[in-house]
Amino acid sequence: MNDMNKDNWLSAPINKKSFQNVESLFDTTRIKRSSEDPSEIPLNLQSIDSIEIQNIEGQTQSFNEMIASTHTDSFLVLKDGQIIFEEYFNEMNPGSLHLMNSITKSFIGMLVGILSDKGIFHINEKVTKYVPELNDTGFSETTIQSALDMSSAVKFEEDYDEPLCDFWKEAAVVGWRPDLEDDNSPKTLLDFAVSLKEKEQEEIGGYHYRSVLTNVIAMVIERATDERVQDLLEKHIWHKLKTEQDAVIVVDKTGLPFVGAGMNACTRDLARFGQMILNDGFYEEEQIVPKEWIDSTRMADDSYRERFAKSDHGAMLPGGYYKNQMWVANSDEMMCIGIYGQTIHINRNTGTVIVKFSSFPEPADEIMFANSFMLLATVSNSV
């Protein structure tokens, strides 16, 4: 796996290494940890090897078999704020950074909640108020809220198995797909967004997951605050979590972070983030994210479930929905999810937070994701 490069970094098994070394491959910026000592996470380690999981095909697998078959790079279980299980694979360790993919979106969702509570913008405002370059595009009626909820009108194909889909073309802007770059390619994430002229539905006409919407939110945040998104994440979330490590995020040529998928962090720091959400936005004696924002995320009205049920993701999370860049199974169970098997599982009923970094061979293997979700749910309900 020593021949890792920008052309092959997404391919298995090279991604077992590349997902831990994104900073060496692409332009990035650091979200620095606080100068204070990291917040303490007590250790209360126990064995969970005896847990058995029924996979999607109805077969019973041991915990270790399921960990291996879902290409796990790290697995950490918090129970009542204590680490009860923590294990690393593929040369990963507690200090290793790993690509989060779309878990990045959940950080942006929480940042929007913080900034809107401060009155910096209103979530029902149009994105064009802050990014007027998008007036004559598929985003012309998009609001911050419809972008957060993936219910915008803009036409954008996000089929990871289709190598020429819009998602990969946007990712090419930050160097993730060099084979899709040519002299006519958009040079920045804003240029790419401006190129999307068509609409696929009415605004809030349906749920359709599109990473470009998160990147547009980042543009709104920077215009509204006159600050860099990475600095705002650092100030309002990363420092307040008192993380152990810096985070790293991929940026375009202007320094705008690729917040649709580009953040990298260590396992324990994602556990801190998940614990903060489980605690209604409260962590280390401070209200980091407004409780009202967490409440509105986990207790949405039925229109969210109805839109979600009609989508391609409806069968993946029956009765669930997507809001504020979070996947919500029910009012007590939420997830942050990224392609290739990245997950934070948050269960208020059991007081558990589980972080799973992975290197699936394919970005959106439905069976592997289903088995991962069954693994997370079983462990959460068994410890």
GROMACS .gro file of C-alpha atoms in nm:
model
  383
    1MET     CA    1   0.000   0.000   0.000
    2ASN     CA    2   0.304   0.227  -0.026
    3ASP     CA    3   0.200   0.348  -0.372
    4MET     CA    4  -0.089   0.557  -0.234
    5ASN     CA    5  -0.157   0.861  -0.454
    6LYS     CA    6  -0.436   1.093  -0.568
    7ASP     CA    7  -0.534   0.857  -0.850
    8ASN     CA    8  -0.583   0.544  -0.641
    9TRP     CA    9  -0.649   0.669  -0.289
   10LEU     CA   10  -1.020   0.575  -0.296
   11SER     CA   11  -0.955   0.218  -0.411
   12ALA     CA   12  -0.949  -0.080  -0.174
   13PRO     CA   13  -0.731  -0.184  -0.002
   14ILE     CA   14  -0.529   0.137  -0.045
   15ASN     CA   15  -0.804   0.336   0.130
   16LYS     CA   16  -0.717   0.156   0.455
   17LYS     CA   17  -0.403   0.371   0.451
   18SER     CA   18  -0.513   0.678   0.256
   19PHE     CA   19  -0.811   0.753   0.482
   20GLN     CA   20  -0.556   0.800   0.763
   21ASN     CA   21  -0.325   1.017   0.550
   22VAL     CA   22  -0.549   1.265   0.369
   23GLU     CA   23  -0.330   1.557   0.478
   24SER     CA   24  -0.038   1.416   0.279
   25LEU     CA   25  -0.245   1.393  -0.039
   26PHE     CA   26  -0.452   1.712  -0.061
   27ASP     CA   27  -0.454   2.078   0.033
   28THR     CA   28  -0.585   2.104   0.388
   29THR     CA   29  -0.613   2.340   0.680
   30ARG     CA   30  -0.596   2.257   1.050
   31ILE     CA   31  -0.871   2.307   1.306
   32LYS     CA   32  -0.648   2.339   1.609
   33ARG     CA   33  -0.717   2.190   1.948
   34SER     CA   34  -0.735   2.418   2.248
   35SER     CA   35  -0.423   2.498   2.450
   36GLU     CA   36  -0.610   2.364   2.754
   37ASP     CA   37  -0.573   2.005   2.863
   38PRO     CA   38  -0.810   1.770   2.679
   39SER     CA   39  -1.140   1.695   2.843
   40GLU     CA   40  -1.115   1.376   3.043
   41ILE     CA   41  -1.302   1.069   2.922
   42PRO     CA   42  -1.291   0.811   3.203
   43LEU     CA   43  -1.191   0.456   3.110
   44ASN     CA   44  -1.409   0.169   3.230
   45LEU     CA   45  -1.301  -0.096   2.981
   46GLN     CA   46  -1.494  -0.419   2.953
   47SER     CA   47  -1.521  -0.703   2.707
   48ILE     CA   48  -1.801  -0.694   2.452
   49ASP     CA   49  -1.662  -0.979   2.241
   50SER     CA   50  -1.945  -1.210   2.346
   51ILE     CA   51  -2.211  -0.993   2.179
   52GLU     CA   52  -2.370  -1.162   1.878
   53ILE     CA   53  -2.528  -0.971   1.591
   54GLN     CA   54  -2.784  -1.090   1.340
   55ASN     CA   55  -2.675  -0.960   1.000
   56ILE     CA   56  -2.903  -0.836   0.725
   57GLU     CA   57  -2.918  -1.187   0.575
   58GLY     CA   58  -3.046  -1.333   0.902
   59GLN     CA   59  -2.719  -1.502   0.996
   60THR     CA   60  -2.567  -1.468   1.341
   61GLN     CA   61  -2.217  -1.326   1.356
   62SER     CA   62  -1.990  -1.267   1.650
   63PHE     CA   63  -1.885  -0.915   1.737
   64ASN     CA   64  -1.535  -0.977   1.605
   65GLU     CA   65  -1.665  -1.129   1.282
   66MET     CA   66  -1.887  -0.826   1.221
   67ILE     CA   67  -1.603  -0.586   1.301
   68ALA     CA   68  -1.383  -0.759   1.043
   69SER     CA   69  -1.648  -0.803   0.774
   70THR     CA   70  -1.738  -0.433   0.784
   71HIS     CA   71  -1.375  -0.324   0.737
   72THR     CA   72  -1.348  -0.146   1.070
   73ASP     CA   73  -1.053   0.087   1.133
   74SER     CA   74  -1.158   0.193   1.483
   75PHE     CA   75  -1.447   0.121   1.718
   76LEU     CA   76  -1.513   0.312   2.039
   77VAL     CA   77  -1.809   0.280   2.276
   78LEU     CA   78  -1.898   0.547   2.531
   79LYS     CA   79  -2.147   0.447   2.801
   80ASP     CA   80  -2.262   0.719   3.039
   81GLY     CA   81  -1.962   0.925   2.935
   82GLN     CA   82  -1.706   0.650   2.998
   83ILE     CA   83  -1.506   0.457   2.738
   84ILE     CA   84  -1.607   0.096   2.788
   85PHE     CA   85  -1.456  -0.035   2.464
   86GLU     CA   86  -1.190   0.099   2.228
   87GLU     CA   87  -1.003  -0.090   1.957
   88TYR     CA   88  -0.799   0.008   1.650
   89PHE     CA   89  -0.707  -0.174   1.330
   90ASN     CA   90  -0.499  -0.122   1.013
   91GLU     CA   91  -0.218   0.052   1.205
   92MET     CA   92  -0.458   0.312   1.343
   93ASN     CA   93  -0.420   0.432   1.705
   94PRO     CA   94  -0.597   0.677   1.941
   95GLY     CA   95  -0.404   0.971   1.795
   96SER     CA   96  -0.463   0.882   1.430
   97LEU     CA   97  -0.676   1.112   1.217
   98HIS     CA   98  -0.921   0.945   0.980
   99LEU     CA   99  -1.134   1.083   0.698
  100MET     CA  100  -1.490   1.140   0.824
  101ASN     CA  101  -1.654   1.196   0.485
  102SER     CA  102  -2.010   1.317   0.546
  103ILE     CA  103  -1.984   1.316   0.925
  104THR     CA  104  -1.833   1.655   0.837
  105LYS     CA  105  -2.184   1.773   0.749
  106SER     CA  106  -2.306   1.721   1.105
  107PHE     CA  107  -2.041   1.960   1.235
  108ILE     CA  108  -2.171   2.223   0.993
  109GLY     CA  109  -2.528   2.152   1.102
  110MET     CA  110  -2.435   2.216   1.466
  111LEU     CA  111  -2.234   2.528   1.373
  112VAL     CA  112  -2.539   2.672   1.195
  113GLY     CA  113  -2.740   2.617   1.513
  114ILE     CA  114  -2.482   2.809   1.713
  115LEU     CA  115  -2.458   3.099   1.468
  116SER     CA  116  -2.832   3.134   1.415
  117ASP     CA  117  -2.883   3.144   1.791
  118LYS     CA  118  -2.640   3.437   1.798
  119GLY     CA  119  -2.857   3.618   1.544
  120ILE     CA  120  -2.594   3.612   1.270
  121PHE     CA  121  -2.850   3.486   1.020
  122HIS     CA  122  -3.197   3.336   1.016
  123ILE     CA  123  -3.232   2.981   0.890
  124ASN     CA  124  -3.531   3.073   0.671
  125GLU     CA  125  -3.331   3.331   0.477
  126LYS     CA  126  -3.235   3.253   0.119
  127VAL     CA  127  -2.875   3.158   0.056
  128THR     CA  128  -2.868   3.416  -0.225
  129LYS     CA  129  -2.892   3.693   0.037
  130TYR     CA  130  -2.534   3.609   0.127
  131VAL     CA  131  -2.409   3.452  -0.197
  132PRO     CA  132  -2.574   3.657  -0.475
  133GLU     CA  133  -2.368   3.473  -0.736
  134LEU     CA  134  -2.626   3.194  -0.693
  135ASN     CA  135  -2.923   3.407  -0.801
  136ASP     CA  136  -2.940   3.266  -1.154
  137THR     CA  137  -2.890   2.901  -1.054
  138GLY     CA  138  -3.076   2.603  -0.915
  139PHE     CA  139  -3.025   2.757  -0.569
  140SER     CA  140  -3.232   3.070  -0.642
  141GLU     CA  141  -3.504   2.979  -0.388
  142THR     CA  142  -3.292   2.770  -0.151
  143THR     CA  143  -3.301   2.870   0.215
  144ILE     CA  144  -3.044   2.785   0.477
  145GLN     CA  145  -3.299   2.544   0.629
  146SER     CA  146  -3.384   2.368   0.302
  147ALA     CA  147  -3.011   2.326   0.239
  148LEU     CA  148  -2.964   2.183   0.589
  149ASP     CA  149  -3.249   1.938   0.530
  150MET     CA  150  -3.153   1.833   0.175
  151SER     CA  151  -3.491   1.951   0.047
  152SER     CA  152  -3.365   2.217  -0.193
  153ALA     CA  153  -3.471   2.235  -0.558
  154VAL     CA  154  -3.126   2.219  -0.721
  155LYS     CA  155  -3.055   1.931  -0.957
  156PHE     CA  156  -2.750   1.736  -0.843
  157GLU     CA  157  -2.674   1.366  -0.886
  158GLU     CA  158  -2.517   1.192  -0.588
  159ASP     CA  159  -2.483   0.830  -0.693
  160TYR     CA  160  -2.142   0.722  -0.567
  161ASP     CA  161  -2.138   0.417  -0.792
  162GLU     CA  162  -2.167   0.644  -1.096
  163PRO     CA  163  -1.811   0.770  -1.155
  164LEU     CA  164  -1.926   1.070  -1.359
  165CYS     CA  165  -2.200   1.192  -1.124
  166ASP     CA  166  -2.211   1.548  -0.991
  167PHE     CA  167  -2.073   1.450  -0.651
  168TRP     CA  168  -1.748   1.324  -0.801
  169LYS     CA  169  -1.726   1.626  -1.031
  170GLU     CA  170  -1.753   1.853  -0.728
  171ALA     CA  171  -1.499   1.643  -0.539
  172ALA     CA  172  -1.263   1.687  -0.834
  173VAL     CA  173  -1.247   2.058  -0.747
  174VAL     CA  174  -1.047   1.969  -0.435
  175GLY     CA  175  -0.838   1.709  -0.617
  176TRP     CA  176  -1.020   1.392  -0.516
  177ARG     CA  177  -1.075   1.280  -0.876
  178PRO     CA  178  -0.786   1.405  -1.094
  179ASP     CA  179  -0.925   1.209  -1.389
  180LEU     CA  180  -1.227   1.445  -1.399
  181GLU     CA  181  -1.021   1.765  -1.413
  182ASP     CA  182  -0.955   1.952  -1.736
  183ASP     CA  183  -0.908   2.311  -1.851
  184ASN     CA  184  -1.284   2.372  -1.844
  185SER     CA  185  -1.344   2.234  -1.494
  186PRO     CA  186  -1.465   2.468  -1.217
  187LYS     CA  187  -1.165   2.590  -1.020
  188THR     CA  188  -1.343   2.652  -0.689
  189LEU     CA  189  -1.639   2.514  -0.497
  190LEU     CA  190  -1.826   2.840  -0.561
  191ASP     CA  191  -1.758   2.812  -0.936
  192PHE     CA  192  -1.898   2.460  -0.926
  193ALA     CA  193  -2.213   2.568  -0.740
  194VAL     CA  194  -2.271   2.854  -0.985
  195SER     CA  195  -2.254   2.603  -1.272
  196LEU     CA  196  -2.564   2.419  -1.142
  197LYS     CA  197  -2.845   2.595  -1.327
  198GLU     CA  198  -3.121   2.331  -1.326
  199LYS     CA  199  -3.383   2.238  -1.067
  200GLU     CA  200  -3.520   1.888  -1.011
  201GLN     CA  201  -3.817   1.974  -0.788
  202GLU     CA  202  -4.001   2.248  -0.607
  203GLU     CA  203  -3.825   2.395  -0.306
  204ILE     CA  204  -3.895   2.159  -0.013
  205GLY     CA  205  -4.053   1.929  -0.270
  206GLY     CA  206  -3.878   1.622  -0.139
  207TYR     CA  207  -3.574   1.492   0.044
  208HIS     CA  208  -3.274   1.425  -0.180
  209TYR     CA  209  -2.925   1.398  -0.032
  210ARG     CA  210  -2.682   1.637  -0.209
  211SER     CA  211  -2.341   1.727  -0.067
  212VAL     CA  212  -2.322   2.050  -0.265
  213LEU     CA  213  -2.587   2.195  -0.033
  214THR     CA  214  -2.354   2.169   0.265
  215ASN     CA  215  -2.078   2.342   0.073
  216VAL     CA  216  -2.320   2.623  -0.012
  217ILE     CA  217  -2.399   2.655   0.360
  218ALA     CA  218  -2.025   2.703   0.420
  219MET     CA  219  -2.026   2.989   0.167
  220VAL     CA  220  -2.321   3.149   0.347
  221ILE     CA  221  -2.145   3.115   0.683
  222GLU     CA  222  -1.829   3.283   0.555
  223ARG     CA  223  -2.016   3.570   0.389
  224ALA     CA  224  -2.242   3.627   0.692
  225THR     CA  225  -1.959   3.628   0.947
  226ASP     CA  226  -1.662   3.747   0.740
  227GLU     CA  227  -1.471   3.463   0.903
  228ARG     CA  228  -1.338   3.133   0.775
  229VAL     CA  229  -1.550   2.826   0.844
  230GLN     CA  230  -1.250   2.641   0.985
  231ASP     CA  231  -1.189   2.923   1.234
  232LEU     CA  232  -1.554   2.920   1.340
  233LEU     CA  233  -1.551   2.543   1.389
  234GLU     CA  234  -1.234   2.581   1.592
  235LYS     CA  235  -1.371   2.861   1.812
  236HIS     CA  236  -1.729   2.746   1.865
  237ILE     CA  237  -1.695   2.365   1.869
  238TRP     CA  238  -1.342   2.219   1.863
  239HIS     CA  239  -1.193   2.428   2.145
  240LYS     CA  240  -1.504   2.391   2.359
  241LEU     CA  241  -1.495   2.013   2.328
  242LYS     CA  242  -1.135   2.031   2.458
  243THR     CA  243  -1.028   1.779   2.201
  244GLU     CA  244  -0.713   1.568   2.213
  245GLN     CA  245  -0.601   1.634   1.857
  246ASP     CA  246  -0.624   1.894   1.585
  247ALA     CA  247  -0.870   1.817   1.308
  248VAL     CA  248  -0.782   1.858   0.941
  249ILE     CA  249  -1.013   1.960   0.659
  250VAL     CA  250  -0.961   1.956   0.283
  251VAL     CA  251  -0.989   2.298   0.113
  252ASP     CA  252  -1.029   2.432  -0.240
  253LYS     CA  253  -0.792   2.679  -0.407
  254THR     CA  254  -0.949   2.973  -0.220
  255GLY     CA  255  -0.918   2.800   0.118
  256LEU     CA  256  -1.291   2.722   0.145
  257PRO     CA  257  -1.332   2.393   0.331
  258PHE     CA  258  -1.489   2.098   0.150
  259VAL     CA  259  -1.749   2.055   0.425
  260GLY     CA  260  -1.954   1.807   0.225
  261ALA     CA  261  -1.697   1.538   0.304
  262GLY     CA  262  -1.348   1.664   0.382
  263MET     CA  263  -1.291   1.667   0.759
  264ASN     CA  264  -1.052   1.433   0.941
  265ALA     CA  265  -1.032   1.370   1.316
  266CYS     CA  266  -0.938   1.110   1.573
  267THR     CA  267  -1.188   0.861   1.711
  268ARG     CA  268  -1.199   0.995   2.065
  269ASP     CA  269  -1.269   1.350   1.949
  270LEU     CA  270  -1.568   1.230   1.747
  271ALA     CA  271  -1.685   1.054   2.064
  272ARG     CA  272  -1.668   1.390   2.244
  273PHE     CA  273  -1.879   1.547   1.969
  274GLY     CA  274  -2.135   1.265   1.993
  275GLN     CA  275  -2.149   1.292   2.372
  276MET     CA  276  -2.214   1.665   2.342
  277ILE     CA  277  -2.512   1.597   2.115
  278LEU     CA  278  -2.640   1.326   2.349
  279ASN     CA  279  -2.616   1.582   2.633
  280ASP     CA  280  -2.845   1.827   2.447
  281GLY     CA  281  -2.549   2.035   2.331
  282PHE     CA  282  -2.391   2.058   2.678
  283TYR     CA  283  -2.031   1.950   2.739
  284GLU     CA  284  -1.752   2.041   2.983
  285GLU     CA  285  -1.981   2.266   3.189
  286GLU     CA  286  -2.081   2.470   2.886
  287GLN     CA  287  -2.378   2.487   2.648
  288ILE     CA  288  -2.194   2.453   2.316
  289VAL     CA  289  -2.492   2.400   2.084
  290PRO     CA  290  -2.830   2.546   2.191
  291LYS     CA  291  -3.056   2.281   2.342
  292GLU     CA  292  -3.338   2.416   2.126
  293TRP     CA  293  -3.137   2.330   1.813
  294ILE     CA  294  -3.083   1.971   1.931
  295ASP     CA  295  -3.450   1.944   2.022
  296SER     CA  296  -3.567   2.075   1.685
  297THR     CA  297  -3.336   1.827   1.512
  298ARG     CA  298  -3.455   1.518   1.698
  299MET     CA  299  -3.825   1.609   1.716
  300ALA     CA  300  -3.918   1.722   1.364
  301ASP     CA  301  -4.272   1.726   1.235
  302ASP     CA  302  -4.417   1.445   1.024
  303SER     CA  303  -4.345   1.621   0.695
  304TYR     CA  304  -3.979   1.524   0.739
  305ARG     CA  305  -4.066   1.156   0.775
  306GLU     CA  306  -4.301   1.172   0.478
  307ARG     CA  307  -4.039   1.324   0.248
  308PHE     CA  308  -3.771   1.085   0.370
  309ALA     CA  309  -3.993   0.776   0.331
  310LYS     CA  310  -4.044   0.856  -0.039
  311SER     CA  311  -3.668   0.882  -0.103
  312ASP     CA  312  -3.403   0.625  -0.186
  313HIS     CA  313  -3.294   0.633   0.178
  314GLY     CA  314  -3.639   0.556   0.317
  315ALA     CA  315  -3.578   0.182   0.344
  316MET     CA  316  -3.242   0.237   0.512
  317LEU     CA  317  -3.395   0.417   0.810
  318PRO     CA  318  -3.766   0.324   0.834
  319GLY     CA  319  -3.964   0.589   1.018
  320GLY     CA  320  -3.662   0.815   1.026
  321TYR     CA  321  -3.568   1.140   0.859
  322TYR     CA  322  -3.285   1.385   0.788
  323LYS     CA  323  -3.272   1.729   0.947
  324ASN     CA  324  -3.000   1.986   1.020
  325GLN     CA  325  -2.739   1.754   0.865
  326MET     CA  326  -2.824   1.471   1.104
  327TRP     CA  327  -2.982   1.129   1.044
  328VAL     CA  328  -3.264   1.075   1.294
  329ALA     CA  329  -3.406   0.727   1.356
  330ASN     CA  330  -3.637   0.854   1.631
  331SER     CA  331  -3.634   1.122   1.899
  332ASP     CA  332  -3.382   0.922   2.105
  333GLU     CA  333  -3.152   0.784   1.835
  334MET     CA  334  -2.946   0.985   1.586
  335MET     CA  335  -2.650   0.921   1.360
  336CYS     CA  336  -2.381   1.102   1.169
  337ILE     CA  337  -2.294   0.899   0.858
  338GLY     CA  338  -2.024   0.913   0.591
  339ILE     CA  339  -1.952   0.703   0.284
  340TYR     CA  340  -1.709   0.412   0.309
  341GLY     CA  341  -1.855   0.334   0.655
  342GLN     CA  342  -1.800   0.629   0.889
  343THR     CA  343  -2.054   0.655   1.171
  344ILE     CA  344  -2.133   0.820   1.502
  345HIS     CA  345  -2.428   0.645   1.667
  346ILE     CA  346  -2.601   0.838   1.948
  347ASN     CA  347  -2.860   0.660   2.166
  348ARG     CA  348  -3.022   0.864   2.444
  349ASN     CA  349  -3.218   0.564   2.574
  350THR     CA  350  -2.905   0.367   2.655
  351GLY     CA  351  -2.668   0.660   2.718
  352THR     CA  352  -2.429   0.535   2.452
  353VAL     CA  353  -2.221   0.695   2.181
  354ILE     CA  354  -2.043   0.467   1.934
  355VAL     CA  355  -1.783   0.582   1.681
  356LYS     CA  356  -1.691   0.354   1.391
  357PHE     CA  357  -1.430   0.449   1.133
  358SER     CA  358  -1.415   0.216   0.835
  359SER     CA  359  -1.263   0.162   0.493
  360PHE     CA  360  -1.537  -0.015   0.296
  361PRO     CA  361  -1.418  -0.132  -0.046
  362GLU     CA  362  -1.707   0.062  -0.207
  363PRO     CA  363  -1.847   0.399  -0.099
  364ALA     CA  364  -2.211   0.301  -0.045
  365ASP     CA  365  -2.233  -0.077  -0.012
  366GLU     CA  366  -2.592  -0.112   0.111
  367ILE     CA  367  -2.544  -0.454   0.272
  368MET     CA  368  -2.228  -0.344   0.452
  369PHE     CA  369  -2.397  -0.027   0.577
  370ALA     CA  370  -2.701  -0.226   0.691
  371ASN     CA  371  -2.479  -0.470   0.879
  372SER     CA  372  -2.287  -0.181   1.035
  373PHE     CA  373  -2.612  -0.025   1.157
  374MET     CA  374  -2.721  -0.359   1.303
  375LEU     CA  375  -2.383  -0.390   1.475
  376LEU     CA  376  -2.413  -0.041   1.624
  377ALA     CA  377  -2.772  -0.089   1.738
  378THR     CA  378  -2.701  -0.429   1.892
  379VAL     CA  379  -2.395  -0.308   2.082
  380SER     CA  380  -2.576   0.007   2.194
  381ASN     CA  381  -2.861  -0.198   2.338
  382SER     CA  382  -2.636  -0.466   2.491
  383VAL     CA  383  -2.377  -0.276   2.694
   0.00000   0.00000   0.00000
